Coordinates of C-alpha atoms and ligand atoms in Angstrom, one line a residue:
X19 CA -56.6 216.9 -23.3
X20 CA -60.6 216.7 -23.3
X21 CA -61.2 213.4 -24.9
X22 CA -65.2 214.9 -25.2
X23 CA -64.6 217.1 -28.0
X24 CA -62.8 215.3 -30.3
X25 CA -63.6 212.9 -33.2
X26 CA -63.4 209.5 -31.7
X27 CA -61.6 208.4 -35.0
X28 CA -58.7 210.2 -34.0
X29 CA -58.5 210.4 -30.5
X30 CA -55.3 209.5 -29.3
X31 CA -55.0 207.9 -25.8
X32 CA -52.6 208.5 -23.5
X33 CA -50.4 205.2 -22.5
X34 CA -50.5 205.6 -19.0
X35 CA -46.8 203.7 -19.0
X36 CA -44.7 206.3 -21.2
X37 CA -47.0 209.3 -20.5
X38 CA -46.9 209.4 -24.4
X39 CA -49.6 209.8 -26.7
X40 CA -50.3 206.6 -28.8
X41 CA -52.4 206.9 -32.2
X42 CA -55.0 204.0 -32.5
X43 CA -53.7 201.2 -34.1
X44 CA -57.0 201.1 -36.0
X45 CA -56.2 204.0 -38.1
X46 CA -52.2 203.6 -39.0
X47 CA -50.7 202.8 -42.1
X48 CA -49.2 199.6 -42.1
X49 CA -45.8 200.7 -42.6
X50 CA -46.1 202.8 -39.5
X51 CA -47.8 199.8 -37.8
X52 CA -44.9 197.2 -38.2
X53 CA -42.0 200.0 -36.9
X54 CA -44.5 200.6 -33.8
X55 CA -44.8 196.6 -34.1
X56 CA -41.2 195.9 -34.4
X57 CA -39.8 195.9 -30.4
X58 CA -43.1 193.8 -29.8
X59 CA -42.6 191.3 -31.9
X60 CA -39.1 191.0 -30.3
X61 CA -39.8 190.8 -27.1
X62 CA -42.7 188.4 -27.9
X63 CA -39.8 186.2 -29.9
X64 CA -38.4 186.4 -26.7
X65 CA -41.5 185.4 -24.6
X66 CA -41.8 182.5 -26.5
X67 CA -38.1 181.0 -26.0
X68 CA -38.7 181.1 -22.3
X69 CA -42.4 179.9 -22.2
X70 CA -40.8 177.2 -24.7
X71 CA -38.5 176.0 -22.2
X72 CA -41.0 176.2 -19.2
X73 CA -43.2 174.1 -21.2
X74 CA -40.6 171.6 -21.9
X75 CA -40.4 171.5 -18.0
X76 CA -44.1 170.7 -18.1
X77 CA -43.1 167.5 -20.7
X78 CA -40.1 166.7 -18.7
X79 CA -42.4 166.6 -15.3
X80 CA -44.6 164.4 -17.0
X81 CA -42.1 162.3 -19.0
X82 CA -41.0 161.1 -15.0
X83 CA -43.4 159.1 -14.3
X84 CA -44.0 157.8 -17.9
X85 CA -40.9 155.2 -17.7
X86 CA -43.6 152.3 -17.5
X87 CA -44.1 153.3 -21.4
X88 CA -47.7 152.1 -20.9
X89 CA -48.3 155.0 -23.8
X90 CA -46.4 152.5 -26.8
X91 CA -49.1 149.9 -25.5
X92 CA -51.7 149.1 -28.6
X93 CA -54.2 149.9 -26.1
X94 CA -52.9 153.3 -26.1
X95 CA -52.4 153.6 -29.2
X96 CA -55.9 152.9 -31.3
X97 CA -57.9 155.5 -31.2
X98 CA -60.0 155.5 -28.4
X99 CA -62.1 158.6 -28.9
X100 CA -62.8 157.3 -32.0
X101 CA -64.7 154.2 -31.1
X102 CA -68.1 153.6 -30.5
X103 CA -69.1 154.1 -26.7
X104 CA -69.8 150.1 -25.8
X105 CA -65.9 150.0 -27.6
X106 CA -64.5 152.7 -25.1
X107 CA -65.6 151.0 -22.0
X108 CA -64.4 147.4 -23.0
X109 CA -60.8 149.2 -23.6
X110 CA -61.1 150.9 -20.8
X111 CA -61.5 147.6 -18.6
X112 CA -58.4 146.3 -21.1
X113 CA -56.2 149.0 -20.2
X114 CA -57.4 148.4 -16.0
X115 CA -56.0 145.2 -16.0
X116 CA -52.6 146.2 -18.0
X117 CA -52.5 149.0 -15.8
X118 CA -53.1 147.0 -12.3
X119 CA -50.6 144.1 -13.6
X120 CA -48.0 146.8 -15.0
X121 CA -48.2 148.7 -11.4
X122 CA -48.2 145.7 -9.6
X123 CA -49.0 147.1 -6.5
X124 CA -48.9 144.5 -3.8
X125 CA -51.4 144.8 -1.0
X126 CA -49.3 145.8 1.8
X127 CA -48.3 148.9 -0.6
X128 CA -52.6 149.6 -1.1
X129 CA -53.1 149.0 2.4
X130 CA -50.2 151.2 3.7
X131 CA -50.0 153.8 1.5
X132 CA -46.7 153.6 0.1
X133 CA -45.0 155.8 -2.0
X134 CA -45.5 153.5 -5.3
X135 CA -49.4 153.8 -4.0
X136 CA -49.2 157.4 -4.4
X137 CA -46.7 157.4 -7.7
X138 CA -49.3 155.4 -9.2
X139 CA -51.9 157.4 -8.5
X140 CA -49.9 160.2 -10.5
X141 CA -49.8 157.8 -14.1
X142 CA -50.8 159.9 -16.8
X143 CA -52.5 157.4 -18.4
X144 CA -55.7 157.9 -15.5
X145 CA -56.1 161.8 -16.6
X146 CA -56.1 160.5 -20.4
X147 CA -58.4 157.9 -19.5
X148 CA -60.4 159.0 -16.4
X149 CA -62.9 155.8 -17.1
X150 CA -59.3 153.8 -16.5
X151 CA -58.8 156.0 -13.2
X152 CA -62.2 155.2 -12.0
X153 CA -62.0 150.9 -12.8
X154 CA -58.7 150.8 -10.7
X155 CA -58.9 152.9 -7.9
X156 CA -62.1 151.8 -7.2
X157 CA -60.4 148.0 -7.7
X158 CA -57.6 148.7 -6.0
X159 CA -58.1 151.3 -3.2
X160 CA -62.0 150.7 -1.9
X161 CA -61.8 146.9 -3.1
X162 CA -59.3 145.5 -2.0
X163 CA -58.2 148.1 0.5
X164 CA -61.3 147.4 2.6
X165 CA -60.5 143.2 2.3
X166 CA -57.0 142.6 3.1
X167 CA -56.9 143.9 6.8
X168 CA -59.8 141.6 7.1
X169 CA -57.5 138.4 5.8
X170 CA -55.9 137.2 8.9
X171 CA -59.6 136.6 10.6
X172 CA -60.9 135.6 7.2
X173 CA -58.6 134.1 5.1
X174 CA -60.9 133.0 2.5
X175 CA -60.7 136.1 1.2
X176 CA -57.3 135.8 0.2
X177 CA -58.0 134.4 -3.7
X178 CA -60.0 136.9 -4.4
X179 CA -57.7 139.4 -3.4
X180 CA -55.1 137.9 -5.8
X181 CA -57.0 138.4 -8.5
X182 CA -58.0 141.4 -7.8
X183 CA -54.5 142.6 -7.2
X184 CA -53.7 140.8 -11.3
X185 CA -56.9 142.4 -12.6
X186 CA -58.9 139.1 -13.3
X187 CA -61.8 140.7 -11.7
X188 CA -63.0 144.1 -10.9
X189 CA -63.9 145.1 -7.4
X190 CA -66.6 148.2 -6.7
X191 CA -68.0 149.5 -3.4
X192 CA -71.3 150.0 -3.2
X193 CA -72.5 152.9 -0.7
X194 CA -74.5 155.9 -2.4
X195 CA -78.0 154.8 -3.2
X196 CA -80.4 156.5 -5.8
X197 CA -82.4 157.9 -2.4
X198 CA -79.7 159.0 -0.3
X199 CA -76.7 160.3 -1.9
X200 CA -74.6 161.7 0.4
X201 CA -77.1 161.1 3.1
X202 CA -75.3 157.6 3.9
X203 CA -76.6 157.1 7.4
X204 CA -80.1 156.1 6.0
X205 CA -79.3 153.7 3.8
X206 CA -81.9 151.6 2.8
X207 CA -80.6 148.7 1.4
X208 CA -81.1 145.5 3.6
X209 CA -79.6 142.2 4.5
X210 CA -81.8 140.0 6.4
X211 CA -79.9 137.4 8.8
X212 CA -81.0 133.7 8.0
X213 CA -80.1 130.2 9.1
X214 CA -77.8 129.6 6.8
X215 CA -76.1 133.5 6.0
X216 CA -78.2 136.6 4.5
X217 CA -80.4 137.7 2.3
X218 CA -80.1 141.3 0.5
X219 CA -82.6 143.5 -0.9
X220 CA -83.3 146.6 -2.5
X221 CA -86.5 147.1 -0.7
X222 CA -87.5 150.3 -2.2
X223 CA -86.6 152.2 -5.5
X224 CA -84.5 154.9 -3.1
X225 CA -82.5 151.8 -1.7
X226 CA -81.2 151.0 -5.6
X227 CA -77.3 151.8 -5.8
X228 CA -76.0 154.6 -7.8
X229 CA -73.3 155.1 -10.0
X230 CA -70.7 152.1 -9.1
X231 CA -70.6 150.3 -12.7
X232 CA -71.9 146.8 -12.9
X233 CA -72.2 146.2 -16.7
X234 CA -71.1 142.2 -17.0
X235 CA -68.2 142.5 -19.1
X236 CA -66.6 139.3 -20.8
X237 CA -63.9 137.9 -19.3
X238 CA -64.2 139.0 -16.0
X239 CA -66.1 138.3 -12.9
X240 CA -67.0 141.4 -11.0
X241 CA -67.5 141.6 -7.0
X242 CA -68.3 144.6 -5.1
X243 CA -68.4 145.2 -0.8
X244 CA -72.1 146.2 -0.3
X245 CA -72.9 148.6 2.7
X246 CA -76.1 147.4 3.7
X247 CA -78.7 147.9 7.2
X248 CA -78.2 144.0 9.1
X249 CA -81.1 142.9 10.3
X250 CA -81.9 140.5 13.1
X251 CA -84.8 139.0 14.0
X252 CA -86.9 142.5 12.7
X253 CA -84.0 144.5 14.5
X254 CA -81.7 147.0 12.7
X255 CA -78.2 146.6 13.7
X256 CA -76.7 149.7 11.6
X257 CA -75.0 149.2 8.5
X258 CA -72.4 147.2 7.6
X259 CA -70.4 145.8 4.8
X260 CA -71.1 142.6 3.0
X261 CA -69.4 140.5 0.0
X262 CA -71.2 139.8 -3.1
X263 CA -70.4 139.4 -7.1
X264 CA -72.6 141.1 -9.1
X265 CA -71.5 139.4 -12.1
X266 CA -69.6 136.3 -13.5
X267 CA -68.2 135.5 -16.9
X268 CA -71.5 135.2 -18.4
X269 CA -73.9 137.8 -16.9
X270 CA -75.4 139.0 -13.9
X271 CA -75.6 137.2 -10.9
X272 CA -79.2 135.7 -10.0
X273 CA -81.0 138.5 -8.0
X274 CA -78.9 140.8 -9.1
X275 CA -80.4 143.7 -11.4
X276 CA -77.9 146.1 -13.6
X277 CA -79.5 149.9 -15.7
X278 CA -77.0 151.0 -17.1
X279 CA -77.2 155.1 -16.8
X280 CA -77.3 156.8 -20.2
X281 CA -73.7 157.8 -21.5
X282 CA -72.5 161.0 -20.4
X283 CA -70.2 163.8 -21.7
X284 CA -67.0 163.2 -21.0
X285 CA -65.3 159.9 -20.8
X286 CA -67.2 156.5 -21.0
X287 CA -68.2 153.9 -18.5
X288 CA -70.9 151.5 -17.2
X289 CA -72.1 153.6 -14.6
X290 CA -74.8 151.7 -13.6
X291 CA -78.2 151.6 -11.5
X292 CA -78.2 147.9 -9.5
X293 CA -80.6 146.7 -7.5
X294 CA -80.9 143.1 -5.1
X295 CA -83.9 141.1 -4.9
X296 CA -83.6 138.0 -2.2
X297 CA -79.8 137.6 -3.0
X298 CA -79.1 135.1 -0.7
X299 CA -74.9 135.5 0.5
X300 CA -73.6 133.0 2.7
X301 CA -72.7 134.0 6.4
X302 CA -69.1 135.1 5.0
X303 CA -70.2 137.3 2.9
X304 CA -70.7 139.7 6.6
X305 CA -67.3 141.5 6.8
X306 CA -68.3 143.8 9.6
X307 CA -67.3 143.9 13.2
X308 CA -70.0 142.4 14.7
X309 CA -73.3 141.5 14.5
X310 CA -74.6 142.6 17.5
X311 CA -76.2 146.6 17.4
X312 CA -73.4 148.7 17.5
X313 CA -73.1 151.7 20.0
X314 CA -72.0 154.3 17.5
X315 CA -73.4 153.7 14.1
X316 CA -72.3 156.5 13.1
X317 CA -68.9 156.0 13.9
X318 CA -68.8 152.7 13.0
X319 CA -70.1 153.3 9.3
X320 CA -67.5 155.7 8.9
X321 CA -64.7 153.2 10.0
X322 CA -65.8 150.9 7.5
X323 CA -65.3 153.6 4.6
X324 CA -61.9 154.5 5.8
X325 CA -60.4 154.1 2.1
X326 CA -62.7 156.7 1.1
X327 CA -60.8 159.7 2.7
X328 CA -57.8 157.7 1.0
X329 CA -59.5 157.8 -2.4
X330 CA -60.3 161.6 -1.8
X331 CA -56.6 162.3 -2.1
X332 CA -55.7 160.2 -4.4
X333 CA -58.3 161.3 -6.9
X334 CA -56.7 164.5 -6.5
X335 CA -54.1 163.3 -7.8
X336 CA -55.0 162.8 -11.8
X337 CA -56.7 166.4 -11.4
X338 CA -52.9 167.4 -11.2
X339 CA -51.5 165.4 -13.9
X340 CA -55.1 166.7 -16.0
X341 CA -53.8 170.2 -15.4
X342 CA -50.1 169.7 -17.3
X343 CA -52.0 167.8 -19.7
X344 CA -54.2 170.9 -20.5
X345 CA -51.2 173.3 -20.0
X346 CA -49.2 170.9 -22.9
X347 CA -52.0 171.0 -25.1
X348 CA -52.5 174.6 -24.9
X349 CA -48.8 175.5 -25.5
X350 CA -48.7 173.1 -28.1
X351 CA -51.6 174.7 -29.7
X352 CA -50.7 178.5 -29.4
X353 CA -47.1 177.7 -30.7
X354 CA -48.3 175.9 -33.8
X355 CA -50.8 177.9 -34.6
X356 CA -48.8 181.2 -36.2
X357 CA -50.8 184.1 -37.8
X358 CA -49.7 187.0 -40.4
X359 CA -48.1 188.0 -43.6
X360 CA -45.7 185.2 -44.8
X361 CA -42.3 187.2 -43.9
X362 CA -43.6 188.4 -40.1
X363 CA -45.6 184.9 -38.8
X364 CA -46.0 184.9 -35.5
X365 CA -47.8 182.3 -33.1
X366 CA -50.8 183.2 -31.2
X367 CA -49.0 182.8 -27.7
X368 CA -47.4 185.6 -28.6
X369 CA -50.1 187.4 -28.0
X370 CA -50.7 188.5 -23.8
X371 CA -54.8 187.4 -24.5
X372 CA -53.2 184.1 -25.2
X373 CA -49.9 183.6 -23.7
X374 CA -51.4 184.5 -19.9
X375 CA -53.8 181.5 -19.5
X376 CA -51.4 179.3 -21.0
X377 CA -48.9 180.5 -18.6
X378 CA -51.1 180.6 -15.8
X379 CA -51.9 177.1 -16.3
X380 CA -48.2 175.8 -16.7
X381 CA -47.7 177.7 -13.4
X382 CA -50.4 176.0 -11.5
X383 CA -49.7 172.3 -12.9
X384 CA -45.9 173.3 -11.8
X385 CA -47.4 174.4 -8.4
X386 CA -49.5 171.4 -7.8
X387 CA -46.8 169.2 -8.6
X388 CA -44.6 170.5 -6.2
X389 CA -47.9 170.4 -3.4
X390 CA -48.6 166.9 -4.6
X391 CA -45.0 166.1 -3.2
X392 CA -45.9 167.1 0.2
X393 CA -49.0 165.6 0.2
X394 CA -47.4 162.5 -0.3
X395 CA -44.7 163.4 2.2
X396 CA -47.0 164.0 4.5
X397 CA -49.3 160.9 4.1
X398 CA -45.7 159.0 4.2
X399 CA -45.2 160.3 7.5
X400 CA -46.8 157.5 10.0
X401 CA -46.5 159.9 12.9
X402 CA -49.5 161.9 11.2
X403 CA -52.6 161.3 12.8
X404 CA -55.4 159.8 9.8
X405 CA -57.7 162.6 11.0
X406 CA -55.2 164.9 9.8
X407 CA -55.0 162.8 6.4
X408 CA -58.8 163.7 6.0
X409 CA -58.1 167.2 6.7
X410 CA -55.5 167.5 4.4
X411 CA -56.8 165.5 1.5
X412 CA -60.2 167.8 1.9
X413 CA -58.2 170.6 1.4
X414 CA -56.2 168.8 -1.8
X415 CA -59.1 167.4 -3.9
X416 CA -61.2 170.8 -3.2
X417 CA -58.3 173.0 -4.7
X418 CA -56.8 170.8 -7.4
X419 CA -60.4 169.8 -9.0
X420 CA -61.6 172.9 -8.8
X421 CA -58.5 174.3 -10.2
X422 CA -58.2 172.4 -12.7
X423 CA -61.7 172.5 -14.1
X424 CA -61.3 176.4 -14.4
X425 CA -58.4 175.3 -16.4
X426 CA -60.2 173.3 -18.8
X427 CA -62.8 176.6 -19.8
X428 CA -60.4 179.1 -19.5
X429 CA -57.9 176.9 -22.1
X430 CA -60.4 175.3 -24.2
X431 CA -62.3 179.0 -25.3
X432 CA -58.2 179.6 -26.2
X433 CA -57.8 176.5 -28.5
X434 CA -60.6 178.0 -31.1
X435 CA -62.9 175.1 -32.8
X436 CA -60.4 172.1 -31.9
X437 CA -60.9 173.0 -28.9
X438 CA -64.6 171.8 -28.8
X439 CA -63.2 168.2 -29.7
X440 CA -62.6 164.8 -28.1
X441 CA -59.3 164.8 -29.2
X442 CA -58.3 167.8 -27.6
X443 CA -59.6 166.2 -24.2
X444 CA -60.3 170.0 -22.7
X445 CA -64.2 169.1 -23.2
X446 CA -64.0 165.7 -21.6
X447 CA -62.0 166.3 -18.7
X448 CA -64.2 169.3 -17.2
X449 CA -66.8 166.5 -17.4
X450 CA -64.4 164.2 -15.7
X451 CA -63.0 166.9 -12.8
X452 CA -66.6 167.3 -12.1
X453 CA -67.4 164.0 -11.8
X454 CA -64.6 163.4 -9.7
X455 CA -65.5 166.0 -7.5
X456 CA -68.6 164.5 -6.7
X457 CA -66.8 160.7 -6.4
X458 CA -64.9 159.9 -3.3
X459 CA -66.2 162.7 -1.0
X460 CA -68.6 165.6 -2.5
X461 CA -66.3 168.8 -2.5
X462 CA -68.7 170.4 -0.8
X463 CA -69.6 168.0 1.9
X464 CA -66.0 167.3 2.6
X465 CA -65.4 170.9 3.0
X466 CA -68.7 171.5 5.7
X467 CA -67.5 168.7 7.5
X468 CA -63.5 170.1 7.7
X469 CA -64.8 173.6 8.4
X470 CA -67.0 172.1 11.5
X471 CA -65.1 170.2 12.7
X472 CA -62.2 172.9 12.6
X473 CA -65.0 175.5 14.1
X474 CA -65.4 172.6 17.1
X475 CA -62.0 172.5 18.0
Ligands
FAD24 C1 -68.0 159.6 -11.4 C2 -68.7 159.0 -10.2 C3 -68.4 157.8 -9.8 C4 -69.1 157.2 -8.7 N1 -68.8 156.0 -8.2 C5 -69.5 155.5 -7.1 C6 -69.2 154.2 -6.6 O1 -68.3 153.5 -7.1 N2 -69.8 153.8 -5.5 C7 -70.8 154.5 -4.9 O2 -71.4 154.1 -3.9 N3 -71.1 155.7 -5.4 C8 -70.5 156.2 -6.5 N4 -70.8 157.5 -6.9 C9 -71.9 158.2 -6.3 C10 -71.4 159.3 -5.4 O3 -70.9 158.8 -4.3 C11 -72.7 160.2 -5.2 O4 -72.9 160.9 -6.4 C12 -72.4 161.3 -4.1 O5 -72.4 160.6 -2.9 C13 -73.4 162.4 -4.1 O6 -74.7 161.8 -4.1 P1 -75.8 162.4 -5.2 O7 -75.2 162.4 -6.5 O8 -77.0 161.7 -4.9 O9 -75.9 163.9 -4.7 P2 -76.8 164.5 -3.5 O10 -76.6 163.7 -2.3 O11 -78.2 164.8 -4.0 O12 -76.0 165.9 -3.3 C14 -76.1 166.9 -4.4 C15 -75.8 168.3 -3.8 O13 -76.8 168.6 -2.8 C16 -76.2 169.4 -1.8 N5 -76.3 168.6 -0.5 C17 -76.7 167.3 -0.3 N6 -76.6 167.0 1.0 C18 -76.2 168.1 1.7 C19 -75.9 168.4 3.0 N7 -76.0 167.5 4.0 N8 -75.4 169.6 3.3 C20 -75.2 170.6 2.3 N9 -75.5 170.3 1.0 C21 -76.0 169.1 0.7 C22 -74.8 169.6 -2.2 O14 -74.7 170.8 -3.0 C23 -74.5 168.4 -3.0 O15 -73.4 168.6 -3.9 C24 -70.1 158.0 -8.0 C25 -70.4 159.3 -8.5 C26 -69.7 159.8 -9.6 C27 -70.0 161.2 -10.0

């Protein structure tokens, strides 16, 4: 048939499946339209009974690790997106210390990474509230996973880790600085040996620390480790890790200098610009090896950050949970939402345009979960060298976040206007899965430094 010469009103195309010509829909009379209409609809019917029960999977997946029932607590149940921004953040640091005492973890469990390390990791309740998932793992993992190895030569320590591990105060680490974001080996940030301990400065606008939140918040002192250049008498002696609180129950701590950065899309928190002018720490607050110069500062630095790669994975792990979430709330969605003439509704996931993301979503949350498994196996398995932890939790965060953020366009353009809202998290967790891709080992740097050092041999 030469397609040229006829009206393009009433062409007909050829199906390529049935080597039958089809008349454009366009054109039919209705009648004609619901007999063609009719085996669709069925098999559609049909569609929908099994993408219903895959879906209920998805729930059922989720549901596991929900027996804490932190989602009946009334923290979880006001409103959150509904409250002003200063609101969100002081719930958020509510829910961090119901979520650190409800977990429970006990140190050996953060410092070993045991199974409950990783199962908490998975809690829903960090993809609903990534602000949450930021507070504690920055708490739990950097904070106090850098101090407890360090209690048996320094156990002074040990109170603070308490209450770190009840969620009386808030722990950050404080590495990236405004200058030298991922550039970590020219950190600027000093702290001067004296008589009697150290004194720590921001000496230039590039040394001011970025991102880690330091907002005072009532109630709770906050502390952070501070990777700082020692120096002695004039010499630099690399950079090491120091103790300080930024904050007590009343405000900042003398010296101690808090911007908060301007509230960004996505979820809400204190992420903050801090700076130290002559903050004098006594000589406890050094928690490095030594203080003489080191022989590989590279090295060294590195060793100190070693629950970084830790947190690499483990932030992975709420990119997982973030996917079902968007998978639910896309299903949910497209089966509610029915369209036609009274006697023949239908809902949208009936339709391929609709039903395929969806699908392909639930697939890929099913798919991670069962990966996420492994992972866990794997980092269970103590005859698995840590390099190989870095490797593989590289390899976890890249995939899942990025993933996962494709998720969040491809559903939210398929949940129409509601889509665009708070409620409907879609909007908020791209924000998030970006963030989070930047946090705890820059996608892209991680993944330069695995293909090198795979190149290398
Ligand atoms: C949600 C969130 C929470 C955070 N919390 C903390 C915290 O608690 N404590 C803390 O210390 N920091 C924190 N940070 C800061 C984070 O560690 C830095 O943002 C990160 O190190 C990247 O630094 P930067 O943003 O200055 O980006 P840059 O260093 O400017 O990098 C931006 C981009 O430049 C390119 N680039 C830079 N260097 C290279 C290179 N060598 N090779 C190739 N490309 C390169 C890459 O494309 C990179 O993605 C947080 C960040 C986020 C987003």
């Amino acid at each position: 048939m030469n397609k040229e010469k006829k009206n393009p009103e009433t062409t007909f195309w050829k199906n390529p499946h049935t080597d039958t010509e089809t008349p454009p829909l366009i054109i039919l009379p209705c009648s004609y339209l619901s007999i063609f209409m009719l085996p669709v609809r069925k098999k559609a019917r049909r569609d929908v009974k099994i993408f219903a029960s895959a879906w209920a999977h998805a729930l059922w997946i989720l549901e596991d690790i929900m027996n804490n029932k932190l989602y009946e607590h009334p923290l979880w149940t006001i409103r959150h997106e509904l409250l002003s921004p200063e609101d969100r953040i002081r719930v958020s640091y509510e829910r961090a210390k119901v979520v650190i005492q409800t977990w429970n973890l006990t140190p050996e469990e953060i410092h070993t990474c045991s199974t409950r390390f990783w199962r908490h990791q998975q809690d829903p309740v960090f993809a609903i509230d990534p602000a949450l998932a930021n507070i504690v793992t920055c708490s739990l993992n950097l904070f106090v996973g850098t101090l407890y190895p360090l209690l048996s030569g320094r156990p002074y320590l040990k109170p603070l880790v308490e209450q770190a591990l009840r969620g009386e105060i808030f722990g950050n680490l404080f590495l990236s600085e405004l200058g030298h974001g991922l550039d970590i080996q020219n950190l600027e940030t000093t702290a001067t040996m004296v008589e009697d301990g150290f004194v720590l400065d921001s000496p230039t606008d590039g040394a001011t620390k970025f991102m880690a939140p330091t907002l005072p918040i009532a109630g709770f002192e906050r502390w952070g480790v501070v990777m700082s250049r020692l120096i002695v008498d004039g010499e630099d002696r690399g950079v090491h890790p120091f103790l300080i609180q930024t904050s007590d129950k009343s405000g900042m701590r003398p010296g101690v200098t808090n911007t908060c950065l301007p509230v960004r899309c996505g979820s809400a928190l204190d992420y903050s610009m801090t700076r130290f002018d002559h903050v004098h720490l006594p000589s406890t607050a050094f928690l490095g090896k030594s203080l003489d110069p080191p022989q590989d500062r590279r090295t060294l630095l590195h060793a100190y950050i070693w629950r970084i790669p830790i947190g690499t994975s483990a932030i992975g792990m709420p990119a997982v949970v973030s996917a079902k979430i968007l998978a639910c709330i896309a299903a949910d969605y497209s089966m509610r939402r029915h369209v036609g003439p009274p006697e023949e509704r239908v809902p949208i996931i009936s339709f391929r345009t609709q039903s395929l993301p969806v699908l392909y979503a639930v697939a890929v949350a099913h798919v991670f979960s069962a990966w996420m498994e492994q992972v866990q196996i794997f980092y269970m398995d103590r005859a698995n060298a840590f390099e190989t932890w870095i490797s593989l939790g590289a390899v976890f965060k890249a995939t899942v976040n990025r993933m996962a953020a494709q998720a969040t366009r491809d559903l939210g353009e398929r949940l129409g206007a509601q889509g665009l809202f708070p409620q409907n998290h879609t909007g908020i967790l791209e924000t998030d899965l970006r963030g989070t891709s930047i946090a705890e080992g820059d996608i892209l740097a991680i993944c330069i430094r695995l293909y090198t050092e795979i190149l290398l041999g």
